[in-house]
mmCIF file of N, CA and C in Angstrom:
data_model
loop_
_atom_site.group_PDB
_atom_site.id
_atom_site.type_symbol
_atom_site.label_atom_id
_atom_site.label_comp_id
_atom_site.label_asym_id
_atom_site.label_seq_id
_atom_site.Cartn_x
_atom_site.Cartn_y
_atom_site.Cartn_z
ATOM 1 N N UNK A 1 -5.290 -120.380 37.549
ATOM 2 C CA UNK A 1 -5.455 -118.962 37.329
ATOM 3 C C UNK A 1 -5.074 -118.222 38.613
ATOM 4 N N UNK A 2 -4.230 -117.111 38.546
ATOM 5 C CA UNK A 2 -3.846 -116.207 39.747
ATOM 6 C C UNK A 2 -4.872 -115.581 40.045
ATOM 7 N N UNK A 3 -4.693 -115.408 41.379
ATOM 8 C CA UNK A 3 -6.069 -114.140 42.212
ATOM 9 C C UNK A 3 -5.241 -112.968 41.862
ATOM 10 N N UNK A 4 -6.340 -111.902 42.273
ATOM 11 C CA UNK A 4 -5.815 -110.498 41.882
ATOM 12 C C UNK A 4 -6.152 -110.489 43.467
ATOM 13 N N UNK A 5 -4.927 -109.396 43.103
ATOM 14 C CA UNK A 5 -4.568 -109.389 44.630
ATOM 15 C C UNK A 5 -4.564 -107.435 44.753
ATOM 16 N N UNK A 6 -5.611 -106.904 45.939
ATOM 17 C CA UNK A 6 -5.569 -105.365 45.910
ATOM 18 C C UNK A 6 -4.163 -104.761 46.285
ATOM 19 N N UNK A 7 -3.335 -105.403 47.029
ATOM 20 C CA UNK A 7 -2.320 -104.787 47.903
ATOM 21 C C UNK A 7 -1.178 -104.677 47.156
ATOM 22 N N UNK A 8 -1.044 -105.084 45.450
ATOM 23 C CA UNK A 8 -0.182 -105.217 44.409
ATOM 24 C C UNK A 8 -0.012 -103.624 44.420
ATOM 25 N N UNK A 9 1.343 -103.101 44.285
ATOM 26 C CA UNK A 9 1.376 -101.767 43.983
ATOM 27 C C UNK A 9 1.979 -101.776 42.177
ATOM 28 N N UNK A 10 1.041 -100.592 41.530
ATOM 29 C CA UNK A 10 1.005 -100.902 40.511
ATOM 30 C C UNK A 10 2.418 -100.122 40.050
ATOM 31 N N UNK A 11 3.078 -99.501 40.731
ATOM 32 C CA UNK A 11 4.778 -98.914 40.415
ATOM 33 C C UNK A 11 5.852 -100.338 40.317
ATOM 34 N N UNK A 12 5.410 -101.159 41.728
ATOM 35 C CA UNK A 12 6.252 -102.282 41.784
ATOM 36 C C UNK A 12 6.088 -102.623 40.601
ATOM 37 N N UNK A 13 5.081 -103.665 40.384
ATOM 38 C CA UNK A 13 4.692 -104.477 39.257
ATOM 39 C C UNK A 13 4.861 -104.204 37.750
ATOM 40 N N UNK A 14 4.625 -102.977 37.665
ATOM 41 C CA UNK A 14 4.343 -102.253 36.172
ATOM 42 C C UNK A 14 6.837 -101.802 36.029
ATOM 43 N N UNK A 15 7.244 -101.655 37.484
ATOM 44 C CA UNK A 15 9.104 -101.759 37.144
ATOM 45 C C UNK A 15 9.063 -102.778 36.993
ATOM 46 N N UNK A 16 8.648 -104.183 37.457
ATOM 47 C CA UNK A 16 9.101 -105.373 37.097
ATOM 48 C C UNK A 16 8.746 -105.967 35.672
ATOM 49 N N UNK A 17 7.766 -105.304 34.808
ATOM 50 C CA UNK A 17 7.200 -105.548 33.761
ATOM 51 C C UNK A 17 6.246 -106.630 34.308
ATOM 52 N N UNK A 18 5.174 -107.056 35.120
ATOM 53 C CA UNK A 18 4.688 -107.903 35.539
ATOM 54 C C UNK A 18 2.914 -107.166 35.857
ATOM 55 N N UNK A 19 2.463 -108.407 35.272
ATOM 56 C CA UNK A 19 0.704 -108.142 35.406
ATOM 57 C C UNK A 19 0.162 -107.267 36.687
ATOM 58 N N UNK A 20 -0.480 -105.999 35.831
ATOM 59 C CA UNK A 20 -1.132 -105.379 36.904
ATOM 60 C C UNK A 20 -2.188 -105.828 37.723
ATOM 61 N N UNK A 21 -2.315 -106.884 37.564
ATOM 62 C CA UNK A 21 -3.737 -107.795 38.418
ATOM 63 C C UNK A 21 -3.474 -108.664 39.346
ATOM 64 N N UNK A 22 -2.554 -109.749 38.628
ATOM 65 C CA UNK A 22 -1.782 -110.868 39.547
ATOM 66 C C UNK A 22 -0.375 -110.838 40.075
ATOM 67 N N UNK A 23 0.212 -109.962 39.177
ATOM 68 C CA UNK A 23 1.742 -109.266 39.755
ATOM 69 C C UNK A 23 2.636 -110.454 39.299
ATOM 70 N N UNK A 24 2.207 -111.865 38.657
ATOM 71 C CA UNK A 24 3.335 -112.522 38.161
ATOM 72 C C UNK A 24 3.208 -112.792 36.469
ATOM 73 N N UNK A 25 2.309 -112.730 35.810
ATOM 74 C CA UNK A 25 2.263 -112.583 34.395
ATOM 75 C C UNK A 25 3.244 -112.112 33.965
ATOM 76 N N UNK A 26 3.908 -111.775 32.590
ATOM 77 C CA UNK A 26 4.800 -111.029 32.141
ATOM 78 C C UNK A 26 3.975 -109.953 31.289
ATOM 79 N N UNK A 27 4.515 -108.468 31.476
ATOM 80 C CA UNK A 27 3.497 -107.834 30.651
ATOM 81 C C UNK A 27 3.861 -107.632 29.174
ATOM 82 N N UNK A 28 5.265 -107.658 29.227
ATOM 83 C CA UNK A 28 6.208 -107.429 27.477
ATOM 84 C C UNK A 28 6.371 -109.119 27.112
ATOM 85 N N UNK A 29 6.404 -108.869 25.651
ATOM 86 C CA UNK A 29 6.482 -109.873 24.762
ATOM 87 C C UNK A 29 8.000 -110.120 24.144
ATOM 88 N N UNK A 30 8.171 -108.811 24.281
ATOM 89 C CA UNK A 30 9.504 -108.561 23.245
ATOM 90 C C UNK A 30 10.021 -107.035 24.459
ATOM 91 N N UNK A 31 11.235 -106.377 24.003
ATOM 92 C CA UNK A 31 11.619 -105.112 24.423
ATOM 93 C C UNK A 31 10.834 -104.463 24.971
ATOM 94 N N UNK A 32 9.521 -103.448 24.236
ATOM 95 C CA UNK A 32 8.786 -102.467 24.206
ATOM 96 C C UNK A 32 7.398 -103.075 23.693
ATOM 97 N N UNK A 33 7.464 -104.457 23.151
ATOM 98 C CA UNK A 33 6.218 -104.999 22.776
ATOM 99 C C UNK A 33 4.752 -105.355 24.035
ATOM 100 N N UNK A 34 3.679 -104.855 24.420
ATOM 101 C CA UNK A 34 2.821 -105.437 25.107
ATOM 102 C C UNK A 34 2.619 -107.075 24.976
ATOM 103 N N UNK A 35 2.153 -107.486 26.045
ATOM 104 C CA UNK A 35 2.085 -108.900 25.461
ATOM 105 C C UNK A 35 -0.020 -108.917 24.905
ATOM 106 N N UNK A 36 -0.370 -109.710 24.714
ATOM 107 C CA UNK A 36 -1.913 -109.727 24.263
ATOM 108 C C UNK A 36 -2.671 -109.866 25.896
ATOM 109 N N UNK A 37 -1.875 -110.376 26.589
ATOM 110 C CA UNK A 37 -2.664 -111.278 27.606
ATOM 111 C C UNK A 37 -1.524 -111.572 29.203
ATOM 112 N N UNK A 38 -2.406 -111.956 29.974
ATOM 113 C CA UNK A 38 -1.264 -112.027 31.030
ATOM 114 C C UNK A 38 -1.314 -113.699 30.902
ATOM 115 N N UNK A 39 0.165 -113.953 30.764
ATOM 116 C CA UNK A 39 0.373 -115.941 30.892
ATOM 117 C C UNK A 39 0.033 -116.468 32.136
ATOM 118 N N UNK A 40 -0.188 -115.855 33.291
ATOM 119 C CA UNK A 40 -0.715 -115.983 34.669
ATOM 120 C C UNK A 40 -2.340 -116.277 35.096
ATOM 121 N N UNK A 41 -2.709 -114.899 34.474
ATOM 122 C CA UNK A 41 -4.336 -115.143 35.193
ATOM 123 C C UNK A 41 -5.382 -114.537 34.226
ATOM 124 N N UNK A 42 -4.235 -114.067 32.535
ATOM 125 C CA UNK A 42 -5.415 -114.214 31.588
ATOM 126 C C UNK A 42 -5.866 -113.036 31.506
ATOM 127 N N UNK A 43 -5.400 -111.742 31.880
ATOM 128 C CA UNK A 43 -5.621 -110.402 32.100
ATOM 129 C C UNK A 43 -5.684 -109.825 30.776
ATOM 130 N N UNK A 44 -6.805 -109.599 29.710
ATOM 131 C CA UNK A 44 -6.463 -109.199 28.695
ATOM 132 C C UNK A 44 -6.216 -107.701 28.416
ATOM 133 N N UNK A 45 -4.649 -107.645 27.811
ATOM 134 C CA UNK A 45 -3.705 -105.651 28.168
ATOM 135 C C UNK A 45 -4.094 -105.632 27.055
ATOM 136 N N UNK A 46 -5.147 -105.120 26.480
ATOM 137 C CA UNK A 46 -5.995 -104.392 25.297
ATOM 138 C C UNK A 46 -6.126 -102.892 25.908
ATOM 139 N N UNK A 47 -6.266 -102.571 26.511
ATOM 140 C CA UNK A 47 -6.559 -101.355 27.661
ATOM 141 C C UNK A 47 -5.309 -100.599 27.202
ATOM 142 N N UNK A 48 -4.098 -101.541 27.236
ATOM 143 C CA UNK A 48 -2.949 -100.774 27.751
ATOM 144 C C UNK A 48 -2.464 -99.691 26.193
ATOM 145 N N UNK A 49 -2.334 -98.635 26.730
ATOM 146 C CA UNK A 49 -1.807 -97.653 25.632
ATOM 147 C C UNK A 49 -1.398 -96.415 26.428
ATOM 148 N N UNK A 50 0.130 -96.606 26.586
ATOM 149 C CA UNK A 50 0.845 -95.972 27.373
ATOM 150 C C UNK A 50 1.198 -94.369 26.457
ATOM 151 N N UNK A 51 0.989 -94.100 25.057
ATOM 152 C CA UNK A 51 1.368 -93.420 24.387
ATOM 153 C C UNK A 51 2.684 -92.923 24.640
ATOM 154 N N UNK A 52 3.271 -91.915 24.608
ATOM 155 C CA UNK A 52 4.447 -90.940 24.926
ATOM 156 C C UNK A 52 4.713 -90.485 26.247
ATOM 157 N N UNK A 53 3.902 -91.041 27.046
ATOM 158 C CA UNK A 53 3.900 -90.764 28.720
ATOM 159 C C UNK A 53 5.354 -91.364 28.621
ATOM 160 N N UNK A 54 5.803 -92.595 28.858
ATOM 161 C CA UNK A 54 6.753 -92.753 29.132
ATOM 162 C C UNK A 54 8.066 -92.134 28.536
ATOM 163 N N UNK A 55 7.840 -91.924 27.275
ATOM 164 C CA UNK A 55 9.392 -90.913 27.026
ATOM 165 C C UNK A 55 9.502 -89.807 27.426
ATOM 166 N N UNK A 56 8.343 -89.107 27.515
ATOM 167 C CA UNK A 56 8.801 -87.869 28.312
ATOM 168 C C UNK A 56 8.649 -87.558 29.840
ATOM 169 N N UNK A 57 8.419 -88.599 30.517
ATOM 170 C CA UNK A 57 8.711 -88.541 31.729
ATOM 171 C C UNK A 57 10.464 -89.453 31.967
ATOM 172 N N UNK A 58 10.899 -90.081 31.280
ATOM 173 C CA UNK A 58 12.304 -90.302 31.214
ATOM 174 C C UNK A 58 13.351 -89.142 30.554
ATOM 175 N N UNK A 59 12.875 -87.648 29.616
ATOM 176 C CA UNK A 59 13.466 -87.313 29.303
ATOM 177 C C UNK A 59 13.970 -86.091 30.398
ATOM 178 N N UNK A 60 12.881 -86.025 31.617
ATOM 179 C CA UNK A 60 13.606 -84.758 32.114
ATOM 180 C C UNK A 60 14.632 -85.528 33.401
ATOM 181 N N UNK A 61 14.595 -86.605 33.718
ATOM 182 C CA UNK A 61 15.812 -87.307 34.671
ATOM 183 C C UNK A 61 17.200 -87.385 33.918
ATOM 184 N N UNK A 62 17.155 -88.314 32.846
ATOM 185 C CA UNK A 62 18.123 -88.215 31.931
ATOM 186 C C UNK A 62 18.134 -86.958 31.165
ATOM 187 N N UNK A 63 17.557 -85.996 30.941
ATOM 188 C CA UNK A 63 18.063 -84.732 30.586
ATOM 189 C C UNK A 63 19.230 -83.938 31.615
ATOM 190 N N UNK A 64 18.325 -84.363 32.869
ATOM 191 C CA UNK A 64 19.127 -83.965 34.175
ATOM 192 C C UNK A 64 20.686 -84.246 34.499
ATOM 193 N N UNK A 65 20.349 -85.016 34.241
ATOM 194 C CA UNK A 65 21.845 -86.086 34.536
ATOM 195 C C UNK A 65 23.139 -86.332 33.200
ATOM 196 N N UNK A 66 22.625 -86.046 32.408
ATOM 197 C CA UNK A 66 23.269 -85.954 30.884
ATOM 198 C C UNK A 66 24.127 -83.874 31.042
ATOM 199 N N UNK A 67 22.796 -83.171 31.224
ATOM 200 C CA UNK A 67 23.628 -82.199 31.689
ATOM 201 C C UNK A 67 24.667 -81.266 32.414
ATOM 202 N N UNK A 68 24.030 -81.776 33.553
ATOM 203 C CA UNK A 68 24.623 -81.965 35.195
ATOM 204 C C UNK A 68 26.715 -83.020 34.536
ATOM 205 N N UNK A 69 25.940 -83.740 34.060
ATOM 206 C CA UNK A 69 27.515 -84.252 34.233
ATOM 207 C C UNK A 69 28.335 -83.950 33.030
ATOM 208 N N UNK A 70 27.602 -83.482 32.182
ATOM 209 C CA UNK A 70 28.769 -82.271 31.148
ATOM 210 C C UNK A 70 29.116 -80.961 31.837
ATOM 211 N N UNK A 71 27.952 -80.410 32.841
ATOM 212 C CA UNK A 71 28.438 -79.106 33.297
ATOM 213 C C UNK A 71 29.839 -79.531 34.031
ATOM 214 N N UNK A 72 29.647 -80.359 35.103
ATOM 215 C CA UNK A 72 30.509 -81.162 35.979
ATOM 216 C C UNK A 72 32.280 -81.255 35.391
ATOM 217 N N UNK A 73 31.768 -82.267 34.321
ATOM 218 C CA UNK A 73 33.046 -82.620 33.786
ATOM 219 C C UNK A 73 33.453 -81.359 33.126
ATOM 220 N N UNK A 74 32.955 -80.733 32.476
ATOM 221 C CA UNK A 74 33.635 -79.280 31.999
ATOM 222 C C UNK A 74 34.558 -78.657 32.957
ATOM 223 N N UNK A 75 33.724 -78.228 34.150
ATOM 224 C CA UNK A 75 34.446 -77.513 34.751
ATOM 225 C C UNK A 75 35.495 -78.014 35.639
ATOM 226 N N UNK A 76 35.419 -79.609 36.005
ATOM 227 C CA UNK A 76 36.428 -80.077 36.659
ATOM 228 C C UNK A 76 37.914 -80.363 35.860
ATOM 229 N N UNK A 77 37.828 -80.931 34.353
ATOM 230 C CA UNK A 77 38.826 -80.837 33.581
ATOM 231 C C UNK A 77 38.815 -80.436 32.097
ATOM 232 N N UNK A 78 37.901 -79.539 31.785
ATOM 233 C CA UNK A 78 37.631 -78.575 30.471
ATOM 234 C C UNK A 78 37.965 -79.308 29.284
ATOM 235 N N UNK A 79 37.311 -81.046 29.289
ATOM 236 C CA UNK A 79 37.447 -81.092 28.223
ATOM 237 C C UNK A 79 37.044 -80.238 26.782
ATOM 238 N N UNK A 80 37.710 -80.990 25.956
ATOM 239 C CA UNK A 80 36.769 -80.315 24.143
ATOM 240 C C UNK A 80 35.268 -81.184 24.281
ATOM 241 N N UNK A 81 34.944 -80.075 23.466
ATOM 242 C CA UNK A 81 33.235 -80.713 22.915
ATOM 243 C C UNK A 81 33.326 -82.056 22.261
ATOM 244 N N UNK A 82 34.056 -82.443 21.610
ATOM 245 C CA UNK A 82 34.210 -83.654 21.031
ATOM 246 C C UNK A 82 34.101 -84.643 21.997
ATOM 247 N N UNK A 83 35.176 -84.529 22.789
ATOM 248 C CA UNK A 83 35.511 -85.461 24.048
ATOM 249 C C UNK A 83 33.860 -85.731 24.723
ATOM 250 N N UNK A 84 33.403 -84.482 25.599
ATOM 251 C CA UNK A 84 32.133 -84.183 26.451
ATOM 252 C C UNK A 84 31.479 -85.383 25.562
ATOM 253 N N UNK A 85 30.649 -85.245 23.794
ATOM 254 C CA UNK A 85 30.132 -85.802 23.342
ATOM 255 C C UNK A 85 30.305 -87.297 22.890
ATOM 256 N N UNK A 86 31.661 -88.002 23.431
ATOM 257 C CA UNK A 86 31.432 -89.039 23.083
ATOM 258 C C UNK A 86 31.479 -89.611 24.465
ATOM 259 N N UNK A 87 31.357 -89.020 25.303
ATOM 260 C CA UNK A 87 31.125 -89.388 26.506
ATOM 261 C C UNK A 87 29.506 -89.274 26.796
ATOM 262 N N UNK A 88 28.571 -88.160 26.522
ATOM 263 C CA UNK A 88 27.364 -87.744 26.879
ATOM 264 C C UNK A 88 26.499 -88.352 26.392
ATOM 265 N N UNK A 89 26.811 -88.611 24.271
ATOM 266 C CA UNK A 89 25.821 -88.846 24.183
ATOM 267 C C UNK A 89 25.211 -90.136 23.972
ATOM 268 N N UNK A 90 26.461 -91.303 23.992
ATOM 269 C CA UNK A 90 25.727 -92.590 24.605
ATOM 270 C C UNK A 90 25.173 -92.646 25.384
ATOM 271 N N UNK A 91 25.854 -92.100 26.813
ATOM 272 C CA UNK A 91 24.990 -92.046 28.324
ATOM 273 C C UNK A 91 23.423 -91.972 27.630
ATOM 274 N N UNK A 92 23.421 -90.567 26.770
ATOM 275 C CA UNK A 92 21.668 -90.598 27.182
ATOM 276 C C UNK A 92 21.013 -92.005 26.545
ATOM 277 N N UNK A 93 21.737 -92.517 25.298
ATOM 278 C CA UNK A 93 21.057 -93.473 24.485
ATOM 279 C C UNK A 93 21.224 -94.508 25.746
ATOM 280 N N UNK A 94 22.032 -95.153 26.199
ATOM 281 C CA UNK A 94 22.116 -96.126 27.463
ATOM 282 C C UNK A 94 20.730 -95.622 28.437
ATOM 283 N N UNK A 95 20.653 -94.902 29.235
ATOM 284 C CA UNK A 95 19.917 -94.118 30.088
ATOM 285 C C UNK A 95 18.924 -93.958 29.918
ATOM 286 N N UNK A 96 18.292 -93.875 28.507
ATOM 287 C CA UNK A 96 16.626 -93.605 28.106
ATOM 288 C C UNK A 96 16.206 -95.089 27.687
ATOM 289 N N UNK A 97 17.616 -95.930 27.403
ATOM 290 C CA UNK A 97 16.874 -97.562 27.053
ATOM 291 C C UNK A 97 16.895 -98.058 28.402
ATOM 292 N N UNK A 98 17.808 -98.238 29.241
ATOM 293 C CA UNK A 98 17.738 -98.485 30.382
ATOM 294 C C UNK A 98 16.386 -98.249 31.502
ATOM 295 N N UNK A 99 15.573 -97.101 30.928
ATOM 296 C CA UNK A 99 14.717 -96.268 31.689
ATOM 297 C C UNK A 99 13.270 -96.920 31.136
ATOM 298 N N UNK A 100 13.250 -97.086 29.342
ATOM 299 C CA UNK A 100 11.887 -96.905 29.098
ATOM 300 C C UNK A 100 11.138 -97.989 29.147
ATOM 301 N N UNK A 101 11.537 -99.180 29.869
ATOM 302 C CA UNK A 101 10.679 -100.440 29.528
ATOM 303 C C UNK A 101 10.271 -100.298 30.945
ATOM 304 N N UNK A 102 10.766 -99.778 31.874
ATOM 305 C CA UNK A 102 10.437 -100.149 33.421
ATOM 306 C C UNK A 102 9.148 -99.066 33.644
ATOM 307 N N UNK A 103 9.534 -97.800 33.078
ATOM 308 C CA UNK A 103 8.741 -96.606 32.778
ATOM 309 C C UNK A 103 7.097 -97.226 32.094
ATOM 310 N N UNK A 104 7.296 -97.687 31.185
ATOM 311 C CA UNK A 104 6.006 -97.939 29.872
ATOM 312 C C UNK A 104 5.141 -99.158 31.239
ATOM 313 N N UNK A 105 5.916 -99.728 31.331
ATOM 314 C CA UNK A 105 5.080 -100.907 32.164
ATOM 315 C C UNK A 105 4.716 -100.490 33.634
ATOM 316 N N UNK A 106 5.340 -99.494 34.319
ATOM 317 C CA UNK A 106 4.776 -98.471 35.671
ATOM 318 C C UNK A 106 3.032 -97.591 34.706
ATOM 319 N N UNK A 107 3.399 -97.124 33.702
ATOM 320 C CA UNK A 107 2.105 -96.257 32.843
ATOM 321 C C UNK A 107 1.289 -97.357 33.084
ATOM 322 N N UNK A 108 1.536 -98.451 31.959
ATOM 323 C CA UNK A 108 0.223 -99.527 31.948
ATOM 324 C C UNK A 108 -0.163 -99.823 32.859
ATOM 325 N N UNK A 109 0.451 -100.224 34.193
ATOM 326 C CA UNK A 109 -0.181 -100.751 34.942
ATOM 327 C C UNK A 109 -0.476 -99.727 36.328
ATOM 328 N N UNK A 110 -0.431 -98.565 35.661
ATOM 329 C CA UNK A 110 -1.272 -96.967 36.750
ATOM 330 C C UNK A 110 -2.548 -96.769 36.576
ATOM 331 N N UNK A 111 -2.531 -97.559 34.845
ATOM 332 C CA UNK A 111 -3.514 -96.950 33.415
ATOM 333 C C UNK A 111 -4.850 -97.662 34.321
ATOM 334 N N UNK A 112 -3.989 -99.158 34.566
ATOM 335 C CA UNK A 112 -5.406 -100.283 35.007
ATOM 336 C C UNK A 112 -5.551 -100.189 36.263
ATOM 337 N N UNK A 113 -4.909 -99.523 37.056
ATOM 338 C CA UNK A 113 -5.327 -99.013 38.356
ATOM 339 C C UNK A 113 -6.441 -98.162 38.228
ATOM 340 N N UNK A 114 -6.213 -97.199 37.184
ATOM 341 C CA UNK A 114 -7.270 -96.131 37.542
ATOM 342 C C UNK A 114 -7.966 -96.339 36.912
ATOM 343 N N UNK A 115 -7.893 -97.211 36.002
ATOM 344 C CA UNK A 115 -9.360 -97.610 34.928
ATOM 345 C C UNK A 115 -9.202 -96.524 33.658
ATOM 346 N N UNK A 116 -8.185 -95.610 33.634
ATOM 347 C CA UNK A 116 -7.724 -94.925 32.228
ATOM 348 C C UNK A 116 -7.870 -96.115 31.057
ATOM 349 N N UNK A 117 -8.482 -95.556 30.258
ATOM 350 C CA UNK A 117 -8.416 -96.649 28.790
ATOM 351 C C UNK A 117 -7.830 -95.015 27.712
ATOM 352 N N UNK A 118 -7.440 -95.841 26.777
ATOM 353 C CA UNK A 118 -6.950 -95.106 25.318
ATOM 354 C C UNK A 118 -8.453 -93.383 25.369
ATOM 355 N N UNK A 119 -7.716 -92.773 24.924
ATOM 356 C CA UNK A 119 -8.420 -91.505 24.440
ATOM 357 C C UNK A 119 -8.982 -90.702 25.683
ATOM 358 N N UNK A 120 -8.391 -91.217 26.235
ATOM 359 C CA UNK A 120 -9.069 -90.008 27.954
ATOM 360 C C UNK A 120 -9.965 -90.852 28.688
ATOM 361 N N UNK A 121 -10.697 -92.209 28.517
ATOM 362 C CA UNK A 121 -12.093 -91.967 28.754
ATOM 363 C C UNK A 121 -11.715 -93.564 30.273
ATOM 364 N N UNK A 122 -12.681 -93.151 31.266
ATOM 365 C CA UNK A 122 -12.338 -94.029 32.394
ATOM 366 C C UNK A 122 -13.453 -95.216 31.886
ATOM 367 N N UNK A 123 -13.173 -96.562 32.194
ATOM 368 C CA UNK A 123 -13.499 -97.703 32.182
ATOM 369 C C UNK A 123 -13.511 -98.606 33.378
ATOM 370 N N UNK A 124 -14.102 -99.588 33.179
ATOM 371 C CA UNK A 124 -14.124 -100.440 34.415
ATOM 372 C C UNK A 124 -13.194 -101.111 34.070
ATOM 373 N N UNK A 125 -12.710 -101.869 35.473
ATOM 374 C CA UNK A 125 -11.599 -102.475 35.817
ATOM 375 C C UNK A 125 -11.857 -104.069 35.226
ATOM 376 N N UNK A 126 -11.253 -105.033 34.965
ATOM 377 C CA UNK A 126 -11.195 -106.390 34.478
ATOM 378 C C UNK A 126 -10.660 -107.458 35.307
ATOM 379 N N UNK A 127 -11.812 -107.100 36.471
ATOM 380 C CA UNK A 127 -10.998 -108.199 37.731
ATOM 381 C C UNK A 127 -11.826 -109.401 37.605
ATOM 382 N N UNK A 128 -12.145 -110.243 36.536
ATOM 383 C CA UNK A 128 -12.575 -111.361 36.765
ATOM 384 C C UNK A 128 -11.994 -112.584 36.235
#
């Protein structure tokens, strides 16, 4: 069984998709799936319920950057709208998948930093 270790930063761990306790567990099962448990040190992510935090904190970077580089490309060679859009709007579909698994697993493992559980309400931590 892994020690939990305090000096784990829960941004590192939670981009790597990796247990907010022991930092080597895996926290996804699948894509976007939680796993039940950490395969490391047994951390049970029942806690974890990241809700919509993570898409909308990915939508105003990639909003940013999706716009920014249609304004860009417009004015540097004026394409048509057609063109702009088959250029733009994969980017965002690339860009928000690219973004939301590293995102969801930074939430969960902020969630068990601060002892946030589902519905607002603070809880104790599960360091044993």
């Amino acid at each position: 069984m892994a020690e939990h270790s305090e000096g784990l930063s829960p941004l590192a761990t939670g981009l790597k998709g990796r247990c907010p306790r022991c930092g080597e567990g895996h926290l996804f099962t699948g894509f976007l799936t939680v796993a039940e448990s950490c395969d490391a040190c047994g951390l049970d992510f029942s806690f974890a319920d990241s809700g919509d935090g993570p898409a909308v904190l990915i939508m105003f970077p990639v909003g940013t950057i999706v716009v920014a580089g249609w304004l860009i490309t417009d004015a540097l060679f004026g394409w048509p709208a057609v063109a702009q859009l088959a250029i733009w709007l994969p980017m965002t579909l690339i860009l928000s998948l690219l973004m939301l698994r590293p995102f969801k697993g930074a939430m969960i493992n902020l969630q068990y930093k601060t002892g946030a559980r589902p519905g607002g309400e603070l809880g104790e931590r599960d360091d044993t």
